[in-house]
């Protein structure tokens, strides 16, 4: 028996459904959920709003060190511009280092006294929580992800084409997988969940089943 509560790590490429599954798991099991992408988006957005270049390590690291939880609720973080800036600042090792303790602390001490934690991102199973009780690598075909994200953005009133969303997703995936610092990669012990042919309910049901197995194995 381990001292900390259960930790579920969810990684995968852009718009693959990590957050949808993470939120559903947290609701189902009463766990706390952290969308770690929002942290990188908040840093990228803050750098842009200050008129600085997201690729500038000094500006990005300063924004990462100054980050406060209140910045994570800004609706502007959901746009493609914030996602693109996030992916640029996320390749800077000093930015990742500045954000690591917050994520690990969330996993070890979930807020609100929650009995467990679900974190989703790109390096949760490999770097942030390598000893997670369950690791999921959620993916789907890039075209499917672009269609889903385009629908989401259109409903929000964002006037962006599906082709532009697909190009952004491809660029972000390449940058996230190709960087030296904590690249996006499926952990060797992560379960693959390809949702290309699955609706949300089926994907969530499969994630719940895998989590129940992991909780049973934990004892
Ligand atoms: N299996 C699915 N079937 C249909 N739509 C889905 C499915 N999974 C997720 N979606 C939709 O796809 C979009 C992207 O999902 P979500 O935001 O969960 O992805 P994400 O991986 O967390 O994205 P990000 O890269 O921004 O972190 C959302 O609009 C969500 O409702
Ligand atoms: N653990 C993480 C989470 C995110 N990133 C970077 O942030 C970008 C935005 O993330 P979304 O999950 O909101 O799409 C993403 O493209 C990554 O560059 C990360 O590096 N590590």
CSV table of N, CA and C in Angstrom, one decimal, residues 39-190:
chain,number,residue,atom,x,y,z
A,39,UNK,N,-1.7,25.4,-17.9
A,39,UNK,CA,-0.6,26.1,-17.3
A,39,UNK,C,0.4,26.6,-18.4
A,40,UNK,N,0.7,25.8,-19.3
A,40,UNK,CA,1.6,26.2,-20.4
A,40,UNK,C,0.9,27.3,-21.3
A,41,UNK,N,-0.4,27.1,-21.5
A,41,UNK,CA,-1.2,28.1,-22.3
A,41,UNK,C,-1.2,29.5,-21.5
A,42,UNK,N,-1.3,29.4,-20.2
A,42,UNK,CA,-1.3,30.7,-19.4
A,42,UNK,C,0.0,31.4,-19.5
A,43,UNK,N,1.1,30.6,-19.5
A,43,UNK,CA,2.5,31.2,-19.7
A,43,UNK,C,2.6,31.8,-21.1
A,44,UNK,N,2.2,31.0,-22.1
A,44,UNK,CA,2.4,31.5,-23.5
A,44,UNK,C,1.5,32.8,-23.7
A,45,UNK,N,0.3,32.8,-23.1
A,45,UNK,CA,-0.6,33.9,-23.3
A,45,UNK,C,0.0,35.1,-22.6
A,46,UNK,N,0.5,34.9,-21.4
A,46,UNK,CA,1.0,36.1,-20.6
A,46,UNK,C,2.2,36.7,-21.4
A,47,UNK,N,3.1,35.9,-22.0
A,47,UNK,CA,4.2,36.4,-22.7
A,47,UNK,C,3.7,37.2,-23.9
A,48,UNK,N,2.7,36.7,-24.6
A,48,UNK,CA,2.1,37.4,-25.8
A,48,UNK,C,1.5,38.7,-25.4
A,49,UNK,N,0.8,38.7,-24.3
A,49,UNK,CA,0.1,39.9,-23.8
A,49,UNK,C,1.1,41.0,-23.4
A,50,UNK,N,2.3,40.5,-22.9
A,50,UNK,CA,3.3,41.5,-22.5
A,50,UNK,C,4.0,42.0,-23.7
A,51,UNK,N,3.7,41.5,-24.9
A,51,UNK,CA,4.4,41.9,-26.2
A,51,UNK,C,5.7,41.3,-26.4
A,52,UNK,N,6.0,40.2,-25.6
A,52,UNK,CA,7.3,39.5,-25.8
A,52,UNK,C,7.1,38.3,-26.7
A,53,UNK,N,8.3,37.8,-27.1
A,53,UNK,CA,8.3,36.6,-28.0
A,53,UNK,C,8.3,35.3,-27.1
A,54,UNK,N,7.3,34.4,-27.4
A,54,UNK,CA,7.2,33.2,-26.6
A,54,UNK,C,8.5,32.3,-26.7
A,55,UNK,N,9.3,32.6,-27.7
A,55,UNK,CA,10.5,31.8,-27.9
A,55,UNK,C,11.7,32.4,-27.1
A,56,UNK,N,11.4,33.5,-26.4
A,56,UNK,CA,12.5,34.2,-25.6
A,56,UNK,C,12.6,33.5,-24.3
A,57,UNK,N,13.6,32.8,-23.9
A,57,UNK,CA,13.7,32.1,-22.7
A,57,UNK,C,13.5,32.9,-21.4
A,58,UNK,N,14.1,34.1,-21.5
A,58,UNK,CA,14.1,35.0,-20.3
A,58,UNK,C,12.6,35.4,-20.0
A,59,UNK,N,12.0,35.9,-21.1
A,59,UNK,CA,10.6,36.3,-20.9
A,59,UNK,C,9.7,35.2,-20.5
A,60,UNK,N,9.8,34.0,-21.1
A,60,UNK,CA,9.0,32.9,-20.8
A,60,UNK,C,9.2,32.3,-19.4
A,61,UNK,N,10.5,32.3,-19.0
A,61,UNK,CA,10.8,31.8,-17.7
A,61,UNK,C,10.2,32.7,-16.6
A,62,UNK,N,10.4,34.0,-16.8
A,62,UNK,CA,9.8,35.0,-15.9
A,62,UNK,C,8.3,34.8,-15.8
A,63,UNK,N,7.6,34.6,-16.9
A,63,UNK,CA,6.2,34.4,-16.9
A,63,UNK,C,5.8,33.2,-16.1
A,64,UNK,N,6.6,32.1,-16.3
A,64,UNK,CA,6.3,30.8,-15.6
A,64,UNK,C,6.5,31.0,-14.1
A,65,UNK,N,7.5,31.7,-13.7
A,65,UNK,CA,7.8,31.9,-12.3
A,65,UNK,C,6.7,32.7,-11.6
A,66,UNK,N,6.1,33.7,-12.4
A,66,UNK,CA,5.1,34.6,-11.9
A,66,UNK,C,3.7,34.1,-11.9
A,67,UNK,N,3.5,32.9,-12.5
A,67,UNK,CA,2.2,32.4,-12.7
A,67,UNK,C,1.4,32.2,-11.4
A,68,UNK,N,0.1,32.6,-11.5
A,68,UNK,CA,-0.8,32.4,-10.3
A,68,UNK,C,-2.0,31.6,-10.8
A,69,UNK,N,-2.6,30.8,-9.9
A,69,UNK,CA,-3.8,30.0,-10.3
A,69,UNK,C,-4.9,30.8,-11.0
A,70,UNK,N,-5.1,32.0,-10.6
A,70,UNK,CA,-6.1,32.9,-11.2
A,70,UNK,C,-6.0,33.0,-12.7
A,71,UNK,N,-4.8,32.9,-13.2
A,71,UNK,CA,-4.6,33.1,-14.6
A,71,UNK,C,-5.1,31.9,-15.4
A,72,UNK,N,-5.4,30.8,-14.8
A,72,UNK,CA,-5.7,29.6,-15.5
A,72,UNK,C,-7.2,29.6,-16.0
A,73,UNK,N,-8.0,30.5,-15.5
A,73,UNK,CA,-9.4,30.5,-15.8
A,73,UNK,C,-9.8,31.4,-17.0
A,74,UNK,N,-8.8,32.1,-17.6
A,74,UNK,CA,-9.0,33.0,-18.7
A,74,UNK,C,-9.5,32.3,-19.9
A,75,UNK,N,-10.7,32.6,-20.4
A,75,UNK,CA,-11.3,32.0,-21.6
A,75,UNK,C,-10.4,32.1,-22.8
A,76,UNK,N,-9.5,33.1,-22.9
A,76,UNK,CA,-8.6,33.3,-24.0
A,76,UNK,C,-7.6,32.2,-24.1
A,77,UNK,N,-7.4,31.5,-23.1
A,77,UNK,CA,-6.4,30.4,-23.1
A,77,UNK,C,-6.9,29.2,-24.1
A,78,UNK,N,-8.2,29.1,-24.3
A,78,UNK,CA,-8.7,28.0,-25.2
A,78,UNK,C,-8.4,28.2,-26.6
A,79,UNK,N,-8.1,29.4,-27.1
A,79,UNK,CA,-7.9,29.7,-28.5
A,79,UNK,C,-6.7,29.1,-29.1
A,80,UNK,N,-6.6,29.0,-30.4
A,80,UNK,CA,-5.5,28.4,-31.1
A,80,UNK,C,-4.2,29.2,-30.9
A,81,UNK,N,-4.3,30.6,-30.7
A,81,UNK,CA,-3.1,31.4,-30.5
A,81,UNK,C,-2.4,31.1,-29.2
A,82,UNK,N,-3.2,30.9,-28.2
A,82,UNK,CA,-2.6,30.5,-26.9
A,82,UNK,C,-2.0,29.1,-26.9
A,83,UNK,N,-2.7,28.2,-27.7
A,83,UNK,CA,-2.1,26.8,-27.8
A,83,UNK,C,-0.8,26.9,-28.5
A,84,UNK,N,-0.7,27.6,-29.6
A,84,UNK,CA,0.6,27.7,-30.3
A,84,UNK,C,1.7,28.3,-29.5
A,85,UNK,N,1.3,29.4,-28.7
A,85,UNK,CA,2.4,30.0,-27.9
A,85,UNK,C,2.8,29.1,-26.7
A,86,UNK,N,1.8,28.3,-26.2
A,86,UNK,CA,2.1,27.3,-25.2
A,86,UNK,C,3.1,26.3,-25.7
A,87,UNK,N,2.9,25.9,-26.9
A,87,UNK,CA,3.8,24.8,-27.4
A,87,UNK,C,5.3,25.4,-27.6
A,88,UNK,N,5.4,26.7,-27.8
A,88,UNK,CA,6.7,27.3,-28.0
A,88,UNK,C,7.4,27.5,-26.6
A,89,UNK,N,6.6,28.0,-25.6
A,89,UNK,CA,7.3,28.2,-24.3
A,89,UNK,C,7.6,26.8,-23.7
A,90,UNK,N,6.7,25.8,-24.0
A,90,UNK,CA,6.9,24.5,-23.4
A,90,UNK,C,8.2,23.8,-23.8
A,91,UNK,N,8.8,24.3,-24.9
A,91,UNK,CA,10.1,23.6,-25.3
A,91,UNK,C,11.3,24.2,-24.5
A,92,UNK,N,11.0,25.2,-23.7
A,92,UNK,CA,12.1,25.9,-23.0
A,92,UNK,C,12.3,25.2,-21.6
A,93,UNK,N,13.5,24.5,-21.4
A,93,UNK,CA,13.7,23.7,-20.2
A,93,UNK,C,13.4,24.5,-18.9
A,94,UNK,N,13.8,25.8,-18.8
A,94,UNK,CA,13.6,26.6,-17.6
A,94,UNK,C,12.1,26.8,-17.3
A,95,UNK,N,11.3,26.9,-18.3
A,95,UNK,CA,9.8,27.0,-18.1
A,95,UNK,C,9.3,25.7,-17.5
A,96,UNK,N,9.7,24.6,-18.1
A,96,UNK,CA,9.2,23.3,-17.6
A,96,UNK,C,9.6,23.1,-16.1
A,97,UNK,N,10.9,23.5,-15.8
A,97,UNK,CA,11.4,23.3,-14.4
A,97,UNK,C,10.6,24.1,-13.5
A,98,UNK,N,10.2,25.4,-13.9
A,98,UNK,CA,9.5,26.3,-13.0
A,98,UNK,C,8.1,25.8,-12.7
A,99,UNK,N,7.5,24.9,-13.6
A,99,UNK,CA,6.2,24.5,-13.4
A,99,UNK,C,6.0,23.1,-12.8
A,100,UNK,N,7.2,22.4,-12.7
A,100,UNK,CA,7.2,21.0,-12.3
A,100,UNK,C,6.7,20.8,-10.8
A,101,UNK,N,7.1,21.6,-9.9
A,101,UNK,CA,6.8,21.4,-8.5
A,101,UNK,C,5.3,21.5,-8.3
A,102,UNK,N,4.7,22.5,-8.9
A,102,UNK,CA,3.2,22.7,-8.8
A,102,UNK,C,2.4,21.5,-9.2
A,103,UNK,N,2.9,20.9,-10.3
A,103,UNK,CA,2.1,19.7,-10.8
A,103,UNK,C,2.3,18.5,-9.9
A,104,UNK,N,3.6,18.3,-9.5
A,104,UNK,CA,3.8,17.2,-8.6
A,104,UNK,C,3.1,17.4,-7.2
A,105,UNK,N,3.0,18.6,-6.8
A,105,UNK,CA,2.4,18.8,-5.5
A,105,UNK,C,0.9,18.6,-5.6
A,106,UNK,N,0.3,18.9,-6.8
A,106,UNK,CA,-1.1,18.7,-7.0
A,106,UNK,C,-1.4,17.2,-7.0
A,107,UNK,N,-0.5,16.4,-7.6
A,107,UNK,CA,-0.7,14.9,-7.6
A,107,UNK,C,-0.5,14.3,-6.2
A,108,UNK,N,0.4,14.8,-5.4
A,108,UNK,CA,0.7,14.3,-4.1
A,108,UNK,C,-0.3,14.7,-3.1
A,109,UNK,N,-0.8,16.0,-3.2
A,109,UNK,CA,-1.8,16.6,-2.3
A,109,UNK,C,-2.9,17.2,-3.0
A,110,UNK,N,-3.8,16.3,-3.6
A,110,UNK,CA,-4.9,16.9,-4.4
A,110,UNK,C,-5.7,17.9,-3.6
A,111,UNK,N,-6.1,19.0,-4.2
A,111,UNK,CA,-6.8,20.1,-3.5
A,111,UNK,C,-8.2,19.6,-3.0
A,112,UNK,N,-8.7,20.3,-2.0
A,112,UNK,CA,-10.0,20.0,-1.5
A,112,UNK,C,-10.1,18.6,-0.8
A,113,UNK,N,-9.0,18.1,-0.5
A,113,UNK,CA,-9.0,16.8,0.2
A,113,UNK,C,-9.4,15.6,-0.6
A,114,UNK,N,-9.4,15.8,-2.0
A,114,UNK,CA,-9.8,14.7,-2.9
A,114,UNK,C,-8.9,13.5,-2.6
A,115,UNK,N,-9.5,12.3,-2.8
A,115,UNK,CA,-8.7,11.1,-2.5
A,115,UNK,C,-7.8,10.7,-3.6
A,116,UNK,N,-7.8,11.3,-4.7
A,116,UNK,CA,-6.9,11.0,-5.8
A,116,UNK,C,-6.8,12.1,-6.8
A,117,UNK,N,-5.9,12.0,-7.8
A,117,UNK,CA,-5.7,13.0,-8.7
A,117,UNK,C,-5.6,12.5,-10.2
A,118,UNK,N,-6.1,13.3,-11.1
A,118,UNK,CA,-6.0,13.0,-12.5
A,118,UNK,C,-5.3,14.2,-13.1
A,119,UNK,N,-4.2,13.9,-13.8
A,119,UNK,CA,-3.5,15.0,-14.5
A,119,UNK,C,-3.4,14.7,-16.0
A,120,UNK,N,-3.7,15.7,-16.8
A,120,UNK,CA,-3.5,15.4,-18.3
A,120,UNK,C,-2.5,16.4,-18.9
A,121,UNK,N,-1.8,15.9,-19.9
A,121,UNK,CA,-0.8,16.8,-20.5
A,121,UNK,C,0.0,16.0,-21.6
A,122,UNK,N,1.3,16.2,-21.6
A,122,UNK,CA,2.2,15.6,-22.6
A,122,UNK,C,3.3,14.7,-21.9
A,123,UNK,N,3.6,15.1,-20.7
A,123,UNK,CA,4.8,14.4,-20.0
A,123,UNK,C,4.4,13.9,-18.6
A,124,UNK,N,3.1,13.7,-18.4
A,124,UNK,CA,2.7,13.3,-17.0
A,124,UNK,C,3.2,11.9,-16.7
A,125,UNK,N,3.0,11.0,-17.6
A,125,UNK,CA,3.4,9.6,-17.3
A,125,UNK,C,4.9,9.4,-17.4
A,126,UNK,N,5.6,10.3,-18.1
A,126,UNK,CA,7.0,10.1,-18.3
A,126,UNK,C,7.9,10.9,-17.3
A,127,UNK,N,7.4,12.2,-17.0
A,127,UNK,CA,8.3,13.1,-16.2
A,127,UNK,C,7.6,13.5,-14.9
A,128,UNK,N,6.4,14.0,-15.0
A,128,UNK,CA,5.7,14.6,-13.8
A,128,UNK,C,5.4,13.5,-12.8
A,129,UNK,N,4.7,12.4,-13.2
A,129,UNK,CA,4.3,11.4,-12.3
A,129,UNK,C,4.6,10.0,-12.9
A,130,UNK,N,5.9,9.7,-12.9
A,130,UNK,CA,6.3,8.4,-13.5
A,130,UNK,C,5.8,7.2,-12.8
A,131,UNK,N,5.4,7.4,-11.5
A,131,UNK,CA,4.9,6.3,-10.7
A,131,UNK,C,3.4,6.3,-10.6
A,132,UNK,N,2.7,6.9,-11.6
A,132,UNK,CA,1.3,6.9,-11.6
A,132,UNK,C,0.7,5.5,-11.5
A,133,UNK,N,-0.5,5.4,-10.9
A,133,UNK,CA,-1.2,4.1,-10.8
A,133,UNK,C,-1.7,3.6,-12.2
A,134,UNK,N,-2.1,4.6,-13.0
A,134,UNK,CA,-2.5,4.2,-14.4
A,134,UNK,C,-2.0,5.3,-15.3
A,135,UNK,N,-1.5,4.9,-16.5
A,135,UNK,CA,-1.1,5.9,-17.5
A,135,UNK,C,-1.9,5.6,-18.7
A,136,UNK,N,-2.5,6.6,-19.3
A,136,UNK,CA,-3.2,6.5,-20.5
A,136,UNK,C,-2.6,7.3,-21.6
A,137,UNK,N,-2.4,6.8,-22.8
A,137,UNK,CA,-2.0,7.7,-23.9
A,137,UNK,C,-3.1,7.7,-24.8
A,138,UNK,N,-3.8,8.9,-24.9
A,138,UNK,CA,-5.0,9.1,-25.6
A,138,UNK,C,-4.7,9.7,-27.0
A,139,UNK,N,-5.1,9.1,-28.1
A,139,UNK,CA,-4.8,9.6,-29.4
A,139,UNK,C,-6.0,9.4,-30.3
A,140,UNK,N,-5.9,10.0,-31.5
A,140,UNK,CA,-6.9,9.9,-32.5
A,140,UNK,C,-6.3,10.4,-33.8
A,141,UNK,N,-6.8,10.1,-35.0
A,141,UNK,CA,-6.2,10.6,-36.2
A,141,UNK,C,-6.3,12.1,-36.2
A,142,UNK,N,-5.2,12.7,-36.8
A,142,UNK,CA,-5.1,14.2,-36.8
A,142,UNK,C,-6.4,14.8,-37.4
A,143,UNK,N,-6.9,14.2,-38.5
A,143,UNK,CA,-8.0,14.8,-39.2
A,143,UNK,C,-9.3,14.8,-38.2
A,144,UNK,N,-9.4,13.7,-37.5
A,144,UNK,CA,-10.5,13.6,-36.5
A,144,UNK,C,-10.4,14.6,-35.4
A,145,UNK,N,-9.2,14.7,-34.9
A,145,UNK,CA,-9.0,15.7,-33.9
A,145,UNK,C,-9.3,17.1,-34.3
A,146,UNK,N,-8.8,17.4,-35.6
A,146,UNK,CA,-9.1,18.8,-36.1
A,146,UNK,C,-10.6,19.0,-36.3
A,147,UNK,N,-11.3,18.0,-36.8
A,147,UNK,CA,-12.8,18.1,-36.9
A,147,UNK,C,-13.4,18.4,-35.6
A,148,UNK,N,-13.0,17.7,-34.6
A,148,UNK,CA,-13.6,17.9,-33.2
A,148,UNK,C,-13.3,19.3,-32.7
A,149,UNK,N,-12.0,19.7,-32.8
A,149,UNK,CA,-11.6,20.9,-32.2
A,149,UNK,C,-12.2,22.1,-33.0
A,150,UNK,N,-12.4,21.9,-34.3
A,150,UNK,CA,-13.0,23.0,-35.1
A,150,UNK,C,-14.4,23.2,-34.7
A,151,UNK,N,-15.1,22.1,-34.5
A,151,UNK,CA,-16.5,22.1,-34.0
A,151,UNK,C,-16.6,22.9,-32.7
A,152,UNK,N,-15.7,22.6,-31.8
A,152,UNK,CA,-15.7,23.2,-30.5
A,152,UNK,C,-15.4,24.7,-30.6
A,153,UNK,N,-14.4,25.1,-31.5
A,153,UNK,CA,-14.1,26.5,-31.6
A,153,UNK,C,-15.2,27.3,-32.3
A,154,UNK,N,-15.9,26.6,-33.3
A,154,UNK,CA,-17.0,27.3,-34.0
A,154,UNK,C,-18.1,27.5,-33.1
A,155,UNK,N,-18.4,26.6,-32.2
A,155,UNK,CA,-19.5,26.8,-31.3
A,155,UNK,C,-19.2,27.9,-30.3
A,156,UNK,N,-17.9,28.2,-30.1
A,156,UNK,CA,-17.5,29.3,-29.2
A,156,UNK,C,-17.5,30.6,-30.0
A,157,UNK,N,-17.7,30.5,-31.3
A,157,UNK,CA,-17.7,31.8,-32.1
A,157,UNK,C,-16.4,32.1,-32.7
A,158,UNK,N,-15.4,31.2,-32.6
A,158,UNK,CA,-14.1,31.5,-33.2
A,158,UNK,C,-14.2,31.2,-34.7
A,159,UNK,N,-13.8,32.2,-35.5
A,159,UNK,CA,-13.9,32.1,-37.0
A,159,UNK,C,-12.6,31.6,-37.5
A,160,UNK,N,-12.4,30.3,-37.5
A,160,UNK,CA,-11.2,29.7,-38.0
A,160,UNK,C,-11.6,28.5,-38.9
A,161,UNK,N,-10.8,28.2,-39.9
A,161,UNK,CA,-11.1,27.1,-40.8
A,161,UNK,C,-10.6,25.8,-40.2
A,162,UNK,N,-11.2,24.7,-40.7
A,162,UNK,CA,-10.8,23.4,-40.2
A,162,UNK,C,-9.4,23.1,-40.7
A,163,UNK,N,-9.1,23.6,-41.9
A,163,UNK,CA,-7.7,23.4,-42.5
A,163,UNK,C,-6.7,24.1,-41.6
A,164,UNK,N,-7.0,25.3,-41.1
A,164,UNK,CA,-6.0,26.0,-40.2
A,164,UNK,C,-5.9,25.2,-38.9
A,165,UNK,N,-7.0,24.7,-38.4
A,165,UNK,CA,-6.9,23.9,-37.1
A,165,UNK,C,-6.0,22.7,-37.3
A,166,UNK,N,-6.2,22.0,-38.4
A,166,UNK,CA,-5.4,20.8,-38.7
A,166,UNK,C,-3.9,21.2,-38.8
A,167,UNK,N,-3.6,22.3,-39.5
A,167,UNK,CA,-2.2,22.7,-39.6
A,167,UNK,C,-1.6,23.0,-38.3
A,168,UNK,N,-2.4,23.7,-37.4
A,168,UNK,CA,-1.9,24.0,-36.1
A,168,UNK,C,-1.7,22.8,-35.3
A,169,UNK,N,-2.6,21.8,-35.4
A,169,UNK,CA,-2.5,20.6,-34.6
A,169,UNK,C,-1.2,19.8,-35.0
A,170,UNK,N,-1.0,19.8,-36.4
A,170,UNK,CA,0.2,19.1,-36.9
A,170,UNK,C,1.5,19.7,-36.4
A,171,UNK,N,1.5,21.1,-36.5
A,171,UNK,CA,2.7,21.8,-36.1
A,171,UNK,C,3.0,21.6,-34.6
A,172,UNK,N,1.9,21.7,-33.8
A,172,UNK,CA,2.1,21.5,-32.4
A,172,UNK,C,2.5,20.1,-32.0
A,173,UNK,N,1.9,19.1,-32.6
A,173,UNK,CA,2.3,17.7,-32.4
A,173,UNK,C,3.8,17.5,-32.7
A,174,UNK,N,4.2,18.1,-33.8
A,174,UNK,CA,5.6,17.9,-34.3
A,174,UNK,C,6.6,18.6,-33.3
A,175,UNK,N,6.2,19.8,-32.8
A,175,UNK,CA,7.1,20.5,-31.9
A,175,UNK,C,7.1,19.8,-30.5
A,176,UNK,N,5.9,19.3,-30.1
A,176,UNK,CA,5.8,18.7,-28.8
A,176,UNK,C,6.6,17.4,-28.8
A,177,UNK,N,6.5,16.6,-29.9
A,177,UNK,CA,7.2,15.3,-29.9
A,177,UNK,C,8.7,15.5,-30.2
A,178,UNK,N,9.0,16.6,-30.9
A,178,UNK,CA,10.4,16.7,-31.3
A,178,UNK,C,11.3,17.4,-30.4
A,179,UNK,N,10.8,18.1,-29.4
A,179,UNK,CA,11.7,18.9,-28.5
A,179,UNK,C,12.5,18.0,-27.6
A,180,UNK,N,13.6,18.6,-27.1
A,180,UNK,CA,14.5,17.8,-26.3
A,180,UNK,C,14.0,17.7,-24.8
A,181,UNK,N,13.4,18.8,-24.3
A,181,UNK,CA,12.9,18.8,-22.9
A,181,UNK,C,11.6,18.1,-22.8
A,182,UNK,N,11.5,17.0,-22.1
A,182,UNK,CA,10.3,16.2,-21.9
A,182,UNK,C,9.4,16.1,-23.1
A,183,UNK,N,9.9,15.5,-24.1
A,183,UNK,CA,9.0,15.4,-25.4
A,183,UNK,C,7.8,14.6,-25.1
A,184,UNK,N,6.8,14.8,-25.9
A,184,UNK,CA,5.5,14.0,-25.9
A,184,UNK,C,5.9,12.7,-26.4
A,185,UNK,N,5.7,11.7,-25.6
A,185,UNK,CA,6.0,10.3,-26.0
A,185,UNK,C,5.2,9.4,-25.1
A,186,UNK,N,4.7,8.3,-25.7
A,186,UNK,CA,3.9,7.3,-24.9
A,186,UNK,C,4.9,6.6,-24.0
A,187,UNK,N,4.6,6.6,-22.7
A,187,UNK,CA,5.4,5.9,-21.7
A,187,UNK,C,5.3,4.4,-22.0
A,188,UNK,N,6.4,3.7,-21.7
A,188,UNK,CA,6.4,2.3,-22.1
A,188,UNK,C,5.3,1.5,-21.4
A,189,UNK,N,4.8,2.0,-20.2
A,189,UNK,CA,3.8,1.3,-19.5
A,189,UNK,C,2.4,2.0,-19.6
A,190,UNK,N,2.2,2.8,-20.6
A,190,UNK,CA,0.9,3.5,-20.8
A,190,UNK,C,0.0,2.7,-21.6
